[in-house]
Amino acid sequence: KGAAGNFHCIPAPVNNALNYFIFAGTGTDTHDEQSMENMRRATGKIVNELKTKKIPNAILHMPQNATAELAKQVTIAALLTDYQYSDFKSDYKHIDHALTLVQADADDETANAIWQGSVIGDMTNTIRRWSDGPP
């Protein structure tokens, strides 16, 4: 139904490969702060599903009326959710996840916002890694 918090993952075999369609509800709330928070939470659920199923590449279709700020927040949420401290895990195999944001009316402002979000997310994860490690 698309309500905030709803989540569905549907496997679909295509050309001898298994693809997934992931649907995450963001609700119908039009209040900017609440819809942005719902989108951040939905992004977190999607990234967690990518990690669980070891899916390396995904495409996230942004809402039609998405602002540059929303694209920035989605980028930050994806990077922060993907963080995992694994420096001392000998059997851990890291899978790089590529999440491509698709938006019909994206412009240079949106591209710049995504770049800013990736810098904020990457640097936050770097600080998290430093604080999770030994002194």
mmCIF file of C-alpha atoms in Angstrom:
data_model
loop_
_atom_site.group_PDB
_atom_site.id
_atom_site.type_symbol
_atom_site.label_atom_id
_atom_site.label_comp_id
_atom_site.label_asym_id
_atom_site.label_seq_id
_atom_site.Cartn_x
_atom_site.Cartn_y
_atom_site.Cartn_z
ATOM 1 C CA LYS A 1 0.000 0.000 0.000
ATOM 2 C CA GLY A 2 3.009 2.293 0.240
ATOM 3 C CA ALA A 3 2.500 3.317 3.856
ATOM 4 C CA ALA A 4 5.553 4.500 5.729
ATOM 5 C CA GLY A 5 7.436 1.462 7.008
ATOM 6 C CA ASN A 6 5.970 -1.016 4.505
ATOM 7 C CA PHE A 7 8.639 -3.107 2.817
ATOM 8 C CA HIS A 8 8.557 -5.837 0.180
ATOM 9 C CA CYS A 9 11.355 -7.687 -1.605
ATOM 10 C CA ILE A 10 10.343 -9.742 -4.635
ATOM 11 C CA PRO A 11 12.879 -12.017 -6.381
ATOM 12 C CA ALA A 12 12.645 -12.117 -10.172
ATOM 13 C CA PRO A 13 14.802 -14.424 -12.339
ATOM 14 C CA VAL A 14 15.948 -12.693 -15.547
ATOM 15 C CA ASN A 15 18.363 -14.286 -18.082
ATOM 16 C CA ASN A 16 19.659 -16.910 -15.633
ATOM 17 C CA ALA A 17 20.324 -14.256 -12.985
ATOM 18 C CA LEU A 18 18.333 -13.439 -9.910
ATOM 19 C CA ASN A 19 17.161 -9.831 -9.695
ATOM 20 C CA TYR A 20 15.168 -8.280 -6.889
ATOM 21 C CA PHE A 21 12.482 -5.645 -6.854
ATOM 22 C CA ILE A 22 12.459 -3.889 -3.513
ATOM 23 C CA PHE A 23 9.516 -1.709 -2.597
ATOM 24 C CA ALA A 24 9.758 0.518 0.459
ATOM 25 C CA GLY A 25 6.804 2.653 1.481
ATOM 26 C CA THR A 26 7.311 6.304 2.347
ATOM 27 C CA GLY A 27 3.703 7.210 3.138
ATOM 28 C CA THR A 28 1.555 10.009 1.818
ATOM 29 C CA ASP A 29 2.571 12.665 4.331
ATOM 30 C CA THR A 30 3.310 15.867 2.443
ATOM 31 C CA HIS A 31 5.047 17.627 5.340
ATOM 32 C CA ASP A 32 8.632 18.081 4.155
ATOM 33 C CA GLU A 33 10.432 16.982 7.319
ATOM 34 C CA GLN A 34 8.307 13.862 7.809
ATOM 35 C CA SER A 35 8.480 12.759 4.176
ATOM 36 C CA MET A 36 12.263 13.270 4.208
ATOM 37 C CA GLU A 37 12.564 11.166 7.367
ATOM 38 C CA ASN A 38 10.364 8.456 5.818
ATOM 39 C CA MET A 39 12.602 8.433 2.725
ATOM 40 C CA ARG A 40 15.749 8.185 4.875
ATOM 41 C CA ARG A 41 14.278 5.241 6.787
ATOM 42 C CA ALA A 42 13.162 3.527 3.567
ATOM 43 C CA THR A 43 16.671 3.983 2.151
ATOM 44 C CA GLY A 44 18.132 2.384 5.270
ATOM 45 C CA LYS A 45 15.838 -0.625 4.892
ATOM 46 C CA ILE A 46 16.776 -0.961 1.234
ATOM 47 C CA VAL A 47 20.514 -0.839 1.956
ATOM 48 C CA ASN A 48 20.130 -3.391 4.762
ATOM 49 C CA GLU A 49 18.334 -5.689 2.315
ATOM 50 C CA LEU A 50 21.168 -5.226 -0.204
ATOM 51 C CA LYS A 51 23.650 -6.218 2.495
ATOM 52 C CA THR A 52 21.593 -9.216 3.624
ATOM 53 C CA LYS A 53 21.125 -10.585 0.111
ATOM 54 C CA LYS A 54 24.653 -9.551 -0.976
ATOM 55 C CA ILE A 55 23.337 -7.534 -3.902
ATOM 56 C CA PRO A 56 26.188 -5.453 -5.376
ATOM 57 C CA ASN A 57 24.205 -3.059 -7.616
ATOM 58 C CA ALA A 58 20.862 -1.358 -7.152
ATOM 59 C CA ILE A 59 18.835 1.433 -8.679
ATOM 60 C CA LEU A 60 16.749 3.681 -6.440
ATOM 61 C CA HIS A 61 13.962 5.548 -8.182
ATOM 62 C CA MET A 62 13.532 8.910 -6.483
ATOM 63 C CA PRO A 63 10.066 10.442 -6.085
ATOM 64 C CA GLN A 64 8.942 12.706 -8.891
ATOM 65 C CA ASN A 65 8.938 15.847 -6.748
ATOM 66 C CA ALA A 66 12.261 15.112 -5.023
ATOM 67 C CA THR A 67 14.346 18.101 -4.057
ATOM 68 C CA ALA A 68 18.121 18.335 -4.116
ATOM 69 C CA GLU A 69 18.081 18.206 -0.307
ATOM 70 C CA LEU A 70 16.170 14.924 -0.390
ATOM 71 C CA ALA A 71 18.751 13.444 -2.770
ATOM 72 C CA LYS A 72 21.495 14.578 -0.380
ATOM 73 C CA GLN A 73 19.751 13.034 2.639
ATOM 74 C CA VAL A 74 19.125 9.750 0.793
ATOM 75 C CA THR A 75 22.815 9.594 -0.136
ATOM 76 C CA ILE A 76 23.866 10.183 3.474
ATOM 77 C CA ALA A 77 21.370 7.592 4.770
ATOM 78 C CA ALA A 78 22.612 4.977 2.295
ATOM 79 C CA LEU A 79 26.264 5.486 3.215
ATOM 80 C CA LEU A 80 25.632 5.529 6.967
ATOM 81 C CA THR A 81 23.544 2.360 6.771
ATOM 82 C CA ASP A 82 26.214 0.576 4.729
ATOM 83 C CA TYR A 83 28.868 1.165 7.423
ATOM 84 C CA GLN A 84 30.240 -1.882 9.180
ATOM 85 C CA TYR A 85 33.401 -2.071 11.252
ATOM 86 C CA SER A 86 35.263 -5.152 10.077
ATOM 87 C CA ASP A 87 38.954 -4.364 10.540
ATOM 88 C CA PHE A 88 39.525 -7.364 12.809
ATOM 89 C CA LYS A 89 37.273 -9.902 11.110
ATOM 90 C CA SER A 90 39.514 -12.356 9.260
ATOM 91 C CA ASP A 91 36.700 -14.145 7.421
ATOM 92 C CA TYR A 92 34.796 -10.991 6.452
ATOM 93 C CA LYS A 93 34.435 -10.357 2.728
ATOM 94 C CA HIS A 94 33.354 -6.815 1.972
ATOM 95 C CA ILE A 95 30.951 -6.328 -0.912
ATOM 96 C CA ASP A 96 30.907 -2.865 -2.443
ATOM 97 C CA HIS A 97 27.345 -1.744 -2.984
ATOM 98 C CA ALA A 98 26.573 0.639 -5.835
ATOM 99 C CA LEU A 99 23.301 2.485 -5.367
ATOM 100 C CA THR A 100 22.320 4.585 -8.368
ATOM 101 C CA LEU A 101 19.765 7.320 -7.790
ATOM 102 C CA VAL A 102 17.401 7.912 -10.710
ATOM 103 C CA GLN A 103 15.341 11.077 -10.909
ATOM 104 C CA ALA A 104 13.458 12.323 -13.961
ATOM 105 C CA ASP A 105 14.070 16.041 -13.448
ATOM 106 C CA ALA A 106 17.553 15.964 -11.900
ATOM 107 C CA ASP A 107 19.740 18.994 -12.513
ATOM 108 C CA ASP A 108 23.177 20.303 -11.550
ATOM 109 C CA GLU A 109 21.891 21.304 -8.107
ATOM 110 C CA THR A 110 20.799 17.698 -7.465
ATOM 111 C CA ALA A 111 24.143 16.336 -8.682
ATOM 112 C CA ASN A 112 25.964 18.748 -6.363
ATOM 113 C CA ALA A 113 23.716 17.751 -3.453
ATOM 114 C CA ILE A 114 24.468 14.053 -4.067
ATOM 115 C CA TRP A 115 28.195 14.863 -4.115
ATOM 116 C CA GLN A 116 27.839 16.763 -0.812
ATOM 117 C CA GLY A 117 25.911 13.838 0.680
ATOM 118 C CA SER A 118 28.595 11.377 -0.385
ATOM 119 C CA VAL A 119 31.321 13.525 1.204
ATOM 120 C CA ILE A 120 29.343 13.844 4.453
ATOM 121 C CA GLY A 121 28.538 10.109 4.530
ATOM 122 C CA ASP A 122 32.077 9.004 3.700
ATOM 123 C CA MET A 123 33.683 11.323 6.252
ATOM 124 C CA THR A 124 31.182 10.328 8.941
ATOM 125 C CA ASN A 125 31.993 6.663 8.293
ATOM 126 C CA THR A 126 35.711 7.439 8.457
ATOM 127 C CA ILE A 127 35.250 9.030 11.879
ATOM 128 C CA ARG A 128 33.103 6.084 12.977
ATOM 129 C CA ARG A 129 35.855 3.694 11.878
ATOM 130 C CA TRP A 130 38.454 5.676 13.828
ATOM 131 C CA SER A 131 36.295 5.682 16.951
ATOM 132 C CA ASP A 132 35.471 1.968 16.653
ATOM 133 C CA GLY A 133 39.132 0.998 16.384
ATOM 134 C CA PRO A 134 41.704 0.703 19.126
ATOM 135 C CA PRO A 135 43.178 3.926 20.528
#
